[in-house]
Amino acid sequence: MRTTLDRVADDHPRPILVGAIPFRADVPARLTVPSAVQWTRSGSVSPVTRPVTPSFSNIDQIPSPHEYKQAVTAALEELRSGHLEKVMLARSVRLNNVIGADPGTLLRHFAHNDPDAYVFAVDLPAGRVLIGGGPELLVRRSGAVVSARPLAGWAPRYSDPVRDTESGQALLVSHKDLREHAGVVDAVAGGLSPYCAELTIQDRPALVKTATRWHLGTQITGRLASPEISSLHLFAALHPSPTVCGTPTMEAHALIGRIEKLNRGFYSGAVGWCDVSGDGEWAITFRCAEVTPSAIRIYAGADVVADSTPDGELAETSAKFPTMLHALGIDLNK
């Protein structure tokens, strides 16, 4: 196996562990030590010059829209009992009898459409490939320095520059989004704190952009208390994060296990690497797809809070699927 990682070239390459870690602890991780590693410098990705849009026969929704709304209703009952602040519930769609699903082409679409994302492709069992990219760094360790940039709160991007700027600036002063963001930052800082001799948190969140959304992001930087603490230790302390699970995290995780009729697999897990010194970085696998020669499965989730409605959460997840497919170069309207 040969792995290409997007980082400044290293004159002293070290053996590394790379791959993907799932959402649930009872699902095996997909990690490997490559026989060769090629470190590359960051650069723009050229578009696919002769794109071939995969064709498919039909789409399955897993769980069904009715089952998803039932799960949201059950979550709202828990929220009203006062045990939870929010829970993220996911669903998926599967494109069946696919023809022309080339993982390399789909990956290039992803990298070109969102060049600032953490873009990845990981081989999975049974001929599957996990492809995706997302903006959220869960944790990075570089020597004694630890960094994280949790994201929470979002607003849409627009092609009109004035409207786009207004959308981002409105997000910066949104009390609802700032409150949600603060909860996620507190959880990440709390997870890192036992492993750090010092921890610095950015005073105010900044805007982080993707191709389709503005996000609130806060930079967290720390210094390790011990050189024995690896990036995998730090990942384990933070996963699952409130972003992919809910608040409080453990209660939300338990509720997801009871009511979510979906095996998330590697969706809302993480992808990354760790070398023999403990350095490494792990990014959340939020925008991702599992690709086989005959099927493509994509995922979407929505945060259920006290004022959510089943129809509203279904609509939010439904709106995310075309965006994800577009990132892969697939247009459902064709």
mmCIF file of C-alpha atoms in Angstrom:
data_model
loop_
_atom_site.group_PDB
_atom_site.id
_atom_site.type_symbol
_atom_site.label_atom_id
_atom_site.label_comp_id
_atom_site.label_asym_id
_atom_site.label_seq_id
_atom_site.Cartn_x
_atom_site.Cartn_y
_atom_site.Cartn_z
ATOM 1 C CA MET A 1 0.000 0.000 0.000
ATOM 2 C CA ARG A 2 1.234 3.514 -0.800
ATOM 3 C CA THR A 3 -0.249 6.521 0.953
ATOM 4 C CA THR A 4 -0.109 10.188 -0.090
ATOM 5 C CA LEU A 5 -0.564 12.750 2.675
ATOM 6 C CA ASP A 6 -0.876 16.497 2.200
ATOM 7 C CA ARG A 7 1.872 17.959 4.346
ATOM 8 C CA VAL A 8 5.199 19.746 3.931
ATOM 9 C CA ALA A 9 7.746 17.192 2.736
ATOM 10 C CA ASP A 10 9.611 15.463 5.590
ATOM 11 C CA ASP A 11 13.319 14.717 5.098
ATOM 12 C CA HIS A 12 13.150 12.071 7.835
ATOM 13 C CA PRO A 13 10.105 9.900 7.104
ATOM 14 C CA ARG A 14 8.844 7.763 9.986
ATOM 15 C CA PRO A 15 6.513 4.763 9.986
ATOM 16 C CA ILE A 16 2.916 5.851 10.432
ATOM 17 C CA LEU A 17 -0.486 4.398 11.144
ATOM 18 C CA VAL A 18 -3.213 5.723 8.811
ATOM 19 C CA GLY A 19 -6.890 5.086 8.267
ATOM 20 C CA ALA A 20 -10.393 5.586 9.599
ATOM 21 C CA ILE A 21 -12.059 5.088 12.978
ATOM 22 C CA PRO A 22 -15.834 4.499 13.152
ATOM 23 C CA PHE A 23 -18.471 6.262 15.231
ATOM 24 C CA ARG A 24 -19.232 3.260 17.428
ATOM 25 C CA ALA A 25 -16.662 1.424 19.501
ATOM 26 C CA ASP A 26 -18.065 -2.008 18.559
ATOM 27 C CA VAL A 27 -17.300 -1.459 14.847
ATOM 28 C CA PRO A 28 -13.692 -2.366 13.907
ATOM 29 C CA ALA A 29 -11.428 0.501 12.891
ATOM 30 C CA ARG A 30 -9.725 0.435 9.500
ATOM 31 C CA LEU A 31 -6.089 1.219 10.267
ATOM 32 C CA THR A 32 -2.913 0.152 8.505
ATOM 33 C CA VAL A 33 0.830 0.814 8.405
ATOM 34 C CA PRO A 34 1.624 1.624 4.749
ATOM 35 C CA SER A 35 4.666 0.107 3.078
ATOM 36 C CA ALA A 36 5.503 3.535 1.656
ATOM 37 C CA VAL A 37 4.420 7.106 2.389
ATOM 38 C CA GLN A 38 4.704 10.109 0.109
ATOM 39 C CA TRP A 39 4.457 13.493 1.791
ATOM 40 C CA THR A 40 3.366 16.257 -0.574
ATOM 41 C CA ARG A 41 3.042 20.007 -0.369
ATOM 42 C CA SER A 42 -0.351 21.683 -0.324
ATOM 43 C CA GLY A 43 -1.631 22.854 -3.677
ATOM 44 C CA SER A 44 -4.769 23.388 -5.696
ATOM 45 C CA VAL A 45 -6.459 20.409 -7.299
ATOM 46 C CA SER A 46 -7.351 20.762 -10.966
ATOM 47 C CA PRO A 47 -10.914 19.889 -11.957
ATOM 48 C CA VAL A 48 -11.764 16.568 -13.523
ATOM 49 C CA THR A 49 -11.280 17.386 -17.208
ATOM 50 C CA ARG A 50 -13.630 14.747 -18.595
ATOM 51 C CA PRO A 51 -16.075 14.015 -15.800
ATOM 52 C CA VAL A 52 -18.152 10.869 -16.011
ATOM 53 C CA THR A 53 -21.283 11.124 -13.886
ATOM 54 C CA PRO A 54 -22.153 7.734 -12.383
ATOM 55 C CA SER A 55 -25.564 6.403 -13.324
ATOM 56 C CA PHE A 56 -27.845 4.447 -10.996
ATOM 57 C CA SER A 57 -31.232 2.749 -11.063
ATOM 58 C CA ASN A 58 -32.904 3.871 -7.827
ATOM 59 C CA ILE A 59 -32.337 5.289 -4.342
ATOM 60 C CA ASP A 60 -33.019 3.683 -0.958
ATOM 61 C CA GLN A 61 -33.463 5.815 2.166
ATOM 62 C CA ILE A 62 -32.078 4.243 5.347
ATOM 63 C CA PRO A 63 -33.873 4.649 7.685
ATOM 64 C CA SER A 64 -37.082 5.541 5.872
ATOM 65 C CA PRO A 65 -38.402 9.112 6.263
ATOM 66 C CA HIS A 66 -41.146 7.792 8.554
ATOM 67 C CA GLU A 67 -38.642 5.949 10.777
ATOM 68 C CA TYR A 68 -36.424 9.011 10.933
ATOM 69 C CA LYS A 69 -39.297 11.223 12.061
ATOM 70 C CA GLN A 70 -40.166 8.627 14.702
ATOM 71 C CA ALA A 71 -36.593 8.854 16.012
ATOM 72 C CA VAL A 72 -36.785 12.660 16.134
ATOM 73 C CA THR A 73 -40.064 12.413 18.078
ATOM 74 C CA ALA A 74 -38.440 10.051 20.572
ATOM 75 C CA ALA A 75 -35.475 12.403 20.913
ATOM 76 C CA LEU A 76 -37.775 15.364 21.577
ATOM 77 C CA GLU A 77 -39.395 13.450 24.427
ATOM 78 C CA GLU A 78 -35.958 12.941 25.998
ATOM 79 C CA LEU A 79 -35.067 16.589 25.501
ATOM 80 C CA ARG A 80 -38.258 17.746 27.198
ATOM 81 C CA SER A 81 -37.447 15.557 30.182
ATOM 82 C CA GLY A 82 -34.389 17.750 30.763
ATOM 83 C CA HIS A 83 -31.754 15.013 30.359
ATOM 84 C CA LEU A 84 -30.336 16.368 27.101
ATOM 85 C CA GLU A 85 -29.635 19.687 25.392
ATOM 86 C CA LYS A 86 -29.299 18.268 21.881
ATOM 87 C CA VAL A 87 -28.736 15.031 19.997
ATOM 88 C CA MET A 88 -27.506 14.572 16.424
ATOM 89 C CA LEU A 89 -29.551 12.017 14.483
ATOM 90 C CA ALA A 90 -28.355 10.677 11.133
ATOM 91 C CA ARG A 91 -29.832 9.049 8.069
ATOM 92 C CA SER A 92 -28.485 7.871 4.723
ATOM 93 C CA VAL A 93 -29.363 7.304 1.097
ATOM 94 C CA ARG A 94 -27.963 4.552 -1.111
ATOM 95 C CA LEU A 95 -27.694 4.800 -4.890
ATOM 96 C CA ASN A 96 -28.185 1.281 -6.292
ATOM 97 C CA ASN A 97 -26.928 -0.441 -9.442
ATOM 98 C CA VAL A 98 -24.343 2.262 -9.968
ATOM 99 C CA ILE A 99 -22.274 2.335 -13.150
ATOM 100 C CA GLY A 100 -19.147 4.471 -13.456
ATOM 101 C CA ALA A 101 -18.362 5.039 -9.769
ATOM 102 C CA ASP A 102 -14.599 5.487 -10.005
ATOM 103 C CA PRO A 103 -13.230 6.351 -6.520
ATOM 104 C CA GLY A 104 -10.299 8.326 -7.915
ATOM 105 C CA THR A 105 -12.539 10.550 -10.034
ATOM 106 C CA LEU A 106 -15.004 11.065 -7.178
ATOM 107 C CA LEU A 107 -12.130 12.002 -4.846
ATOM 108 C CA ARG A 108 -10.815 14.578 -7.310
ATOM 109 C CA HIS A 109 -14.300 16.100 -7.555
ATOM 110 C CA PHE A 110 -14.333 16.416 -3.777
ATOM 111 C CA ALA A 111 -10.874 17.965 -3.560
ATOM 112 C CA HIS A 112 -11.585 20.452 -6.342
ATOM 113 C CA ASN A 113 -15.019 21.518 -5.050
ATOM 114 C CA ASP A 114 -13.777 22.155 -1.510
ATOM 115 C CA PRO A 115 -9.985 22.678 -1.556
ATOM 116 C CA ASP A 116 -9.817 23.809 2.095
ATOM 117 C CA ALA A 117 -11.293 20.542 3.398
ATOM 118 C CA TYR A 118 -9.497 17.552 4.886
ATOM 119 C CA VAL A 119 -9.956 15.268 1.861
ATOM 120 C CA PHE A 120 -9.474 11.511 2.155
ATOM 121 C CA ALA A 121 -9.986 8.079 0.624
ATOM 122 C CA VAL A 122 -9.679 4.950 2.768
ATOM 123 C CA ASP A 123 -10.036 1.333 1.667
ATOM 124 C CA LEU A 124 -12.673 -0.525 3.687
ATOM 125 C CA PRO A 125 -13.565 -4.233 3.834
ATOM 126 C CA ALA A 126 -15.712 -5.873 1.139
ATOM 127 C CA GLY A 127 -14.410 -3.673 -1.661
ATOM 128 C CA ARG A 128 -15.732 -0.421 -0.224
ATOM 129 C CA VAL A 129 -13.898 2.919 -0.285
ATOM 130 C CA LEU A 130 -14.607 5.730 2.180
ATOM 131 C CA ILE A 131 -14.359 9.057 0.345
ATOM 132 C CA GLY A 132 -14.959 12.496 1.729
ATOM 133 C CA GLY A 133 -13.720 15.744 3.098
ATOM 134 C CA GLY A 134 -14.643 18.110 5.877
ATOM 135 C CA PRO A 135 -13.495 21.287 7.578
ATOM 136 C CA GLU A 136 -13.262 20.106 11.183
ATOM 137 C CA LEU A 137 -9.933 19.211 12.768
ATOM 138 C CA LEU A 138 -10.692 17.126 15.837
ATOM 139 C CA VAL A 139 -7.130 17.127 17.164
ATOM 140 C CA ARG A 140 -3.512 17.474 16.021
ATOM 141 C CA ARG A 141 -0.307 16.693 17.918
ATOM 142 C CA SER A 142 3.019 18.086 16.686
ATOM 143 C CA GLY A 143 5.766 17.477 19.214
ATOM 144 C CA ALA A 144 4.563 18.878 22.509
ATOM 145 C CA VAL A 145 1.964 21.130 20.848
ATOM 146 C CA VAL A 146 -1.690 20.082 20.727
ATOM 147 C CA SER A 147 -4.279 21.879 18.604
ATOM 148 C CA ALA A 148 -7.963 21.522 17.854
ATOM 149 C CA ARG A 149 -10.532 23.619 16.033
ATOM 150 C CA PRO A 150 -14.074 22.629 16.967
ATOM 151 C CA LEU A 151 -16.849 23.856 14.696
ATOM 152 C CA ALA A 152 -20.457 24.447 15.680
ATOM 153 C CA GLY A 153 -23.059 26.852 14.357
ATOM 154 C CA TRP A 154 -23.472 27.469 10.647
ATOM 155 C CA ALA A 155 -25.000 29.702 7.999
ATOM 156 C CA PRO A 156 -25.407 29.244 4.230
ATOM 157 C CA ARG A 157 -22.942 30.586 1.644
ATOM 158 C CA TYR A 158 -24.201 32.588 -1.358
ATOM 159 C CA SER A 159 -22.803 33.301 -4.805
ATOM 160 C CA ASP A 160 -23.528 37.024 -4.354
ATOM 161 C CA PRO A 161 -20.536 38.442 -2.404
ATOM 162 C CA VAL A 162 -22.587 40.997 -0.467
ATOM 163 C CA ARG A 163 -25.209 38.485 0.621
ATOM 164 C CA ASP A 164 -22.483 35.955 1.427
ATOM 165 C CA THR A 165 -20.656 38.416 3.682
ATOM 166 C CA GLU A 166 -23.885 39.389 5.418
ATOM 167 C CA SER A 167 -24.657 35.721 6.113
ATOM 168 C CA GLY A 168 -21.262 35.206 7.729
ATOM 169 C CA GLN A 169 -21.449 38.369 9.813
ATOM 170 C CA ALA A 170 -24.947 37.444 11.031
ATOM 171 C CA LEU A 171 -23.585 34.091 12.187
ATOM 172 C CA LEU A 172 -20.903 35.833 14.259
ATOM 173 C CA VAL A 173 -23.589 37.560 16.356
ATOM 174 C CA SER A 174 -26.207 34.791 16.455
ATOM 175 C CA HIS A 175 -26.942 34.081 20.128
ATOM 176 C CA LYS A 176 -28.289 30.611 19.357
ATOM 177 C CA ASP A 177 -25.237 29.572 17.329
ATOM 178 C CA LEU A 178 -22.784 31.164 19.760
ATOM 179 C CA ARG A 179 -24.389 29.299 22.659
ATOM 180 C CA GLU A 180 -24.205 25.985 20.801
ATOM 181 C CA HIS A 181 -20.622 26.685 19.782
ATOM 182 C CA ALA A 182 -19.560 27.513 23.321
ATOM 183 C CA GLY A 183 -20.883 24.149 24.527
ATOM 184 C CA VAL A 184 -18.824 22.258 21.956
ATOM 185 C CA VAL A 185 -15.682 24.282 22.741
ATOM 186 C CA ASP A 186 -16.103 23.595 26.461
ATOM 187 C CA ALA A 187 -16.422 19.857 25.773
ATOM 188 C CA VAL A 188 -13.286 19.736 23.603
ATOM 189 C CA ALA A 189 -11.272 21.836 26.049
ATOM 190 C CA GLY A 190 -12.473 19.629 28.901
ATOM 191 C CA GLY A 191 -11.363 16.510 27.021
ATOM 192 C CA LEU A 192 -7.893 17.893 26.306
ATOM 193 C CA SER A 193 -7.276 19.527 29.669
ATOM 194 C CA PRO A 194 -6.181 16.372 31.599
ATOM 195 C CA TYR A 195 -3.448 15.753 29.005
ATOM 196 C CA CYS A 196 -2.083 19.286 28.806
ATOM 197 C CA ALA A 197 0.176 21.299 31.096
ATOM 198 C CA GLU A 198 -1.375 24.447 29.616
ATOM 199 C CA LEU A 199 -4.296 25.168 27.335
ATOM 200 C CA THR A 200 -5.153 28.356 25.449
ATOM 201 C CA ILE A 201 -8.594 28.989 23.958
ATOM 202 C CA GLN A 202 -9.229 31.680 21.361
ATOM 203 C CA ASP A 203 -11.248 34.525 22.900
ATOM 204 C CA ARG A 204 -13.948 34.616 20.246
ATOM 205 C CA PRO A 205 -14.932 32.232 17.461
ATOM 206 C CA ALA A 206 -13.944 33.080 13.897
ATOM 207 C CA LEU A 207 -15.632 32.312 10.616
ATOM 208 C CA VAL A 208 -14.569 29.146 8.820
ATOM 209 C CA LYS A 209 -15.811 28.703 5.257
ATOM 210 C CA THR A 210 -16.529 25.687 3.110
ATOM 211 C CA ALA A 211 -17.913 25.653 -0.406
ATOM 212 C CA THR A 212 -21.516 25.796 0.881
ATOM 213 C CA ARG A 213 -21.439 26.982 4.505
ATOM 214 C CA TRP A 214 -20.010 29.379 7.037
ATOM 215 C CA HIS A 215 -19.088 27.808 10.377
ATOM 216 C CA LEU A 216 -18.045 29.170 13.744
ATOM 217 C CA GLY A 217 -14.619 27.854 14.701
ATOM 218 C CA THR A 218 -12.464 28.327 17.794
ATOM 219 C CA GLN A 219 -8.754 27.565 17.887
ATOM 220 C CA ILE A 220 -7.587 25.622 20.946
ATOM 221 C CA THR A 221 -3.854 25.186 21.560
ATOM 222 C CA GLY A 222 -2.137 23.304 24.363
ATOM 223 C CA ARG A 223 1.178 21.902 25.512
ATOM 224 C CA LEU A 224 1.375 18.234 26.455
ATOM 225 C CA ALA A 225 1.942 17.274 30.060
ATOM 226 C CA SER A 226 3.863 14.135 28.949
ATOM 227 C CA PRO A 227 5.608 13.079 25.721
ATOM 228 C CA GLU A 228 3.993 9.639 26.099
ATOM 229 C CA ILE A 229 0.605 11.041 25.075
ATOM 230 C CA SER A 230 0.023 10.343 21.371
ATOM 231 C CA SER A 231 -2.472 11.821 18.943
ATOM 232 C CA LEU A 232 -4.453 8.576 19.324
ATOM 233 C CA HIS A 233 -4.707 9.134 23.089
ATOM 234 C CA LEU A 234 -6.032 12.621 22.412
ATOM 235 C CA PHE A 235 -8.477 11.341 19.801
ATOM 236 C CA ALA A 236 -9.838 8.782 22.255
ATOM 237 C CA ALA A 237 -10.360 11.532 24.831
ATOM 238 C CA LEU A 238 -12.478 13.577 22.408
ATOM 239 C CA HIS A 239 -14.457 10.971 20.467
ATOM 240 C CA PRO A 240 -17.380 11.119 20.016
ATOM 241 C CA SER A 241 -17.496 14.893 20.087
ATOM 242 C CA PRO A 242 -20.698 16.865 20.737
ATOM 243 C CA THR A 243 -20.632 17.836 17.054
ATOM 244 C CA VAL A 244 -21.383 14.276 15.928
ATOM 245 C CA CYS A 245 -23.245 13.103 19.001
ATOM 246 C CA GLY A 246 -24.917 15.682 21.217
ATOM 247 C CA THR A 247 -24.819 17.293 24.651
ATOM 248 C CA PRO A 248 -24.169 15.852 27.198
ATOM 249 C CA THR A 249 -22.143 13.508 25.006
ATOM 250 C CA MET A 250 -22.515 10.205 26.825
ATOM 251 C CA GLU A 251 -26.262 10.581 27.335
ATOM 252 C CA ALA A 252 -26.709 11.546 23.692
ATOM 253 C CA HIS A 253 -24.575 8.587 22.580
ATOM 254 C CA ALA A 254 -26.729 6.190 24.574
ATOM 255 C CA LEU A 255 -29.915 7.656 23.104
ATOM 256 C CA ILE A 256 -28.553 7.326 19.557
ATOM 257 C CA GLY A 257 -27.883 3.649 20.239
ATOM 258 C CA ARG A 258 -31.510 3.173 21.295
ATOM 259 C CA ILE A 259 -33.444 5.126 18.676
ATOM 260 C CA GLU A 260 -31.289 5.668 15.576
ATOM 261 C CA LYS A 261 -32.150 2.930 13.057
ATOM 262 C CA LEU A 262 -28.858 3.236 11.198
ATOM 263 C CA ASN A 263 -25.381 1.753 11.372
ATOM 264 C CA ARG A 264 -23.294 4.880 10.835
ATOM 265 C CA GLY A 265 -20.154 2.894 10.079
ATOM 266 C CA PHE A 266 -17.380 5.449 9.551
ATOM 267 C CA TYR A 267 -19.720 8.414 9.182
ATOM 268 C CA SER A 268 -19.157 10.837 12.103
ATOM 269 C CA GLY A 269 -16.014 8.951 13.063
ATOM 270 C CA ALA A 270 -12.580 10.238 12.097
ATOM 271 C CA VAL A 271 -9.814 9.807 9.552
ATOM 272 C CA GLY A 272 -6.157 10.562 10.098
ATOM 273 C CA TRP A 273 -2.702 9.328 10.994
ATOM 274 C CA CYS A 274 -0.279 8.830 13.875
ATOM 275 C CA ASP A 275 3.462 8.215 13.587
ATOM 276 C CA VAL A 276 5.840 6.372 15.922
ATOM 277 C CA SER A 277 6.644 9.555 17.854
ATOM 278 C CA GLY A 278 2.945 10.127 18.630
ATOM 279 C CA ASP A 279 2.520 13.023 16.199
ATOM 280 C CA GLY A 280 -0.567 12.955 14.028
ATOM 281 C CA GLU A 281 -3.892 14.529 13.210
ATOM 282 C CA TRP A 282 -7.502 13.372 13.097
ATOM 283 C CA ALA A 283 -10.385 15.043 11.260
ATOM 284 C CA ILE A 284 -14.091 14.294 11.658
ATOM 285 C CA THR A 285 -15.686 12.285 8.826
ATOM 286 C CA PHE A 286 -18.884 14.292 8.454
ATOM 287 C CA ARG A 287 -19.086 14.734 4.678
ATOM 288 C CA CYS A 288 -18.376 11.280 3.356
ATOM 289 C CA ALA A 289 -19.598 8.468 1.146
ATOM 290 C CA GLU A 290 -19.019 4.735 1.002
ATOM 291 C CA VAL A 291 -18.407 3.719 -2.599
ATOM 292 C CA THR A 292 -18.461 0.242 -4.169
ATOM 293 C CA PRO A 293 -18.454 -0.671 -7.870
ATOM 294 C CA SER A 294 -22.260 -0.960 -7.750
ATOM 295 C CA ALA A 295 -23.472 1.394 -4.992
ATOM 296 C CA ILE A 296 -22.816 4.755 -3.344
ATOM 297 C CA ARG A 297 -24.043 5.483 0.166
ATOM 298 C CA ILE A 298 -24.015 8.979 1.651
ATOM 299 C CA TYR A 299 -25.003 10.275 5.083
ATOM 300 C CA ALA A 300 -26.488 13.390 6.648
ATOM 301 C CA GLY A 301 -27.387 14.401 10.180
ATOM 302 C CA ALA A 302 -29.264 17.139 11.996
ATOM 303 C CA ASP A 303 -29.112 18.464 15.542
ATOM 304 C CA VAL A 304 -32.379 17.865 17.375
ATOM 305 C CA VAL A 305 -33.007 20.546 20.010
ATOM 306 C CA ALA A 306 -36.038 21.458 22.105
ATOM 307 C CA ASP A 307 -37.750 23.522 19.376
ATOM 308 C CA SER A 308 -37.065 21.039 16.554
ATOM 309 C CA THR A 309 -39.842 19.299 14.628
ATOM 310 C CA PRO A 310 -39.728 15.894 12.909
ATOM 311 C CA ASP A 311 -40.638 17.443 9.550
ATOM 312 C CA GLY A 312 -38.029 20.164 9.967
ATOM 313 C CA GLU A 313 -35.190 17.744 10.745
ATOM 314 C CA LEU A 314 -36.216 15.499 7.862
ATOM 315 C CA ALA A 315 -36.158 18.510 5.538
ATOM 316 C CA GLU A 316 -32.710 19.578 6.782
ATOM 317 C CA THR A 317 -31.156 16.179 6.164
ATOM 318 C CA SER A 318 -32.888 15.892 2.787
ATOM 319 C CA ALA A 319 -31.374 19.216 1.727
ATOM 320 C CA LYS A 320 -27.875 18.004 2.577
ATOM 321 C CA PHE A 321 -27.902 14.960 0.296
ATOM 322 C CA PRO A 322 -27.836 16.842 -3.051
ATOM 323 C CA THR A 323 -24.997 19.033 -1.746
ATOM 324 C CA MET A 324 -22.926 15.978 -0.900
ATOM 325 C CA LEU A 325 -23.671 14.332 -4.243
ATOM 326 C CA HIS A 326 -22.719 17.541 -6.058
ATOM 327 C CA ALA A 327 -19.359 17.463 -4.273
ATOM 328 C CA LEU A 328 -18.873 14.007 -5.783
ATOM 329 C CA GLY A 329 -19.807 15.276 -9.235
ATOM 330 C CA ILE A 330 -23.261 13.684 -9.231
ATOM 331 C CA ASP A 331 -26.380 15.644 -10.243
ATOM 332 C CA LEU A 332 -29.682 13.994 -9.295
ATOM 333 C CA ASN A 333 -31.528 16.188 -11.812
ATOM 334 C CA LYS A 334 -29.721 14.732 -14.809
#
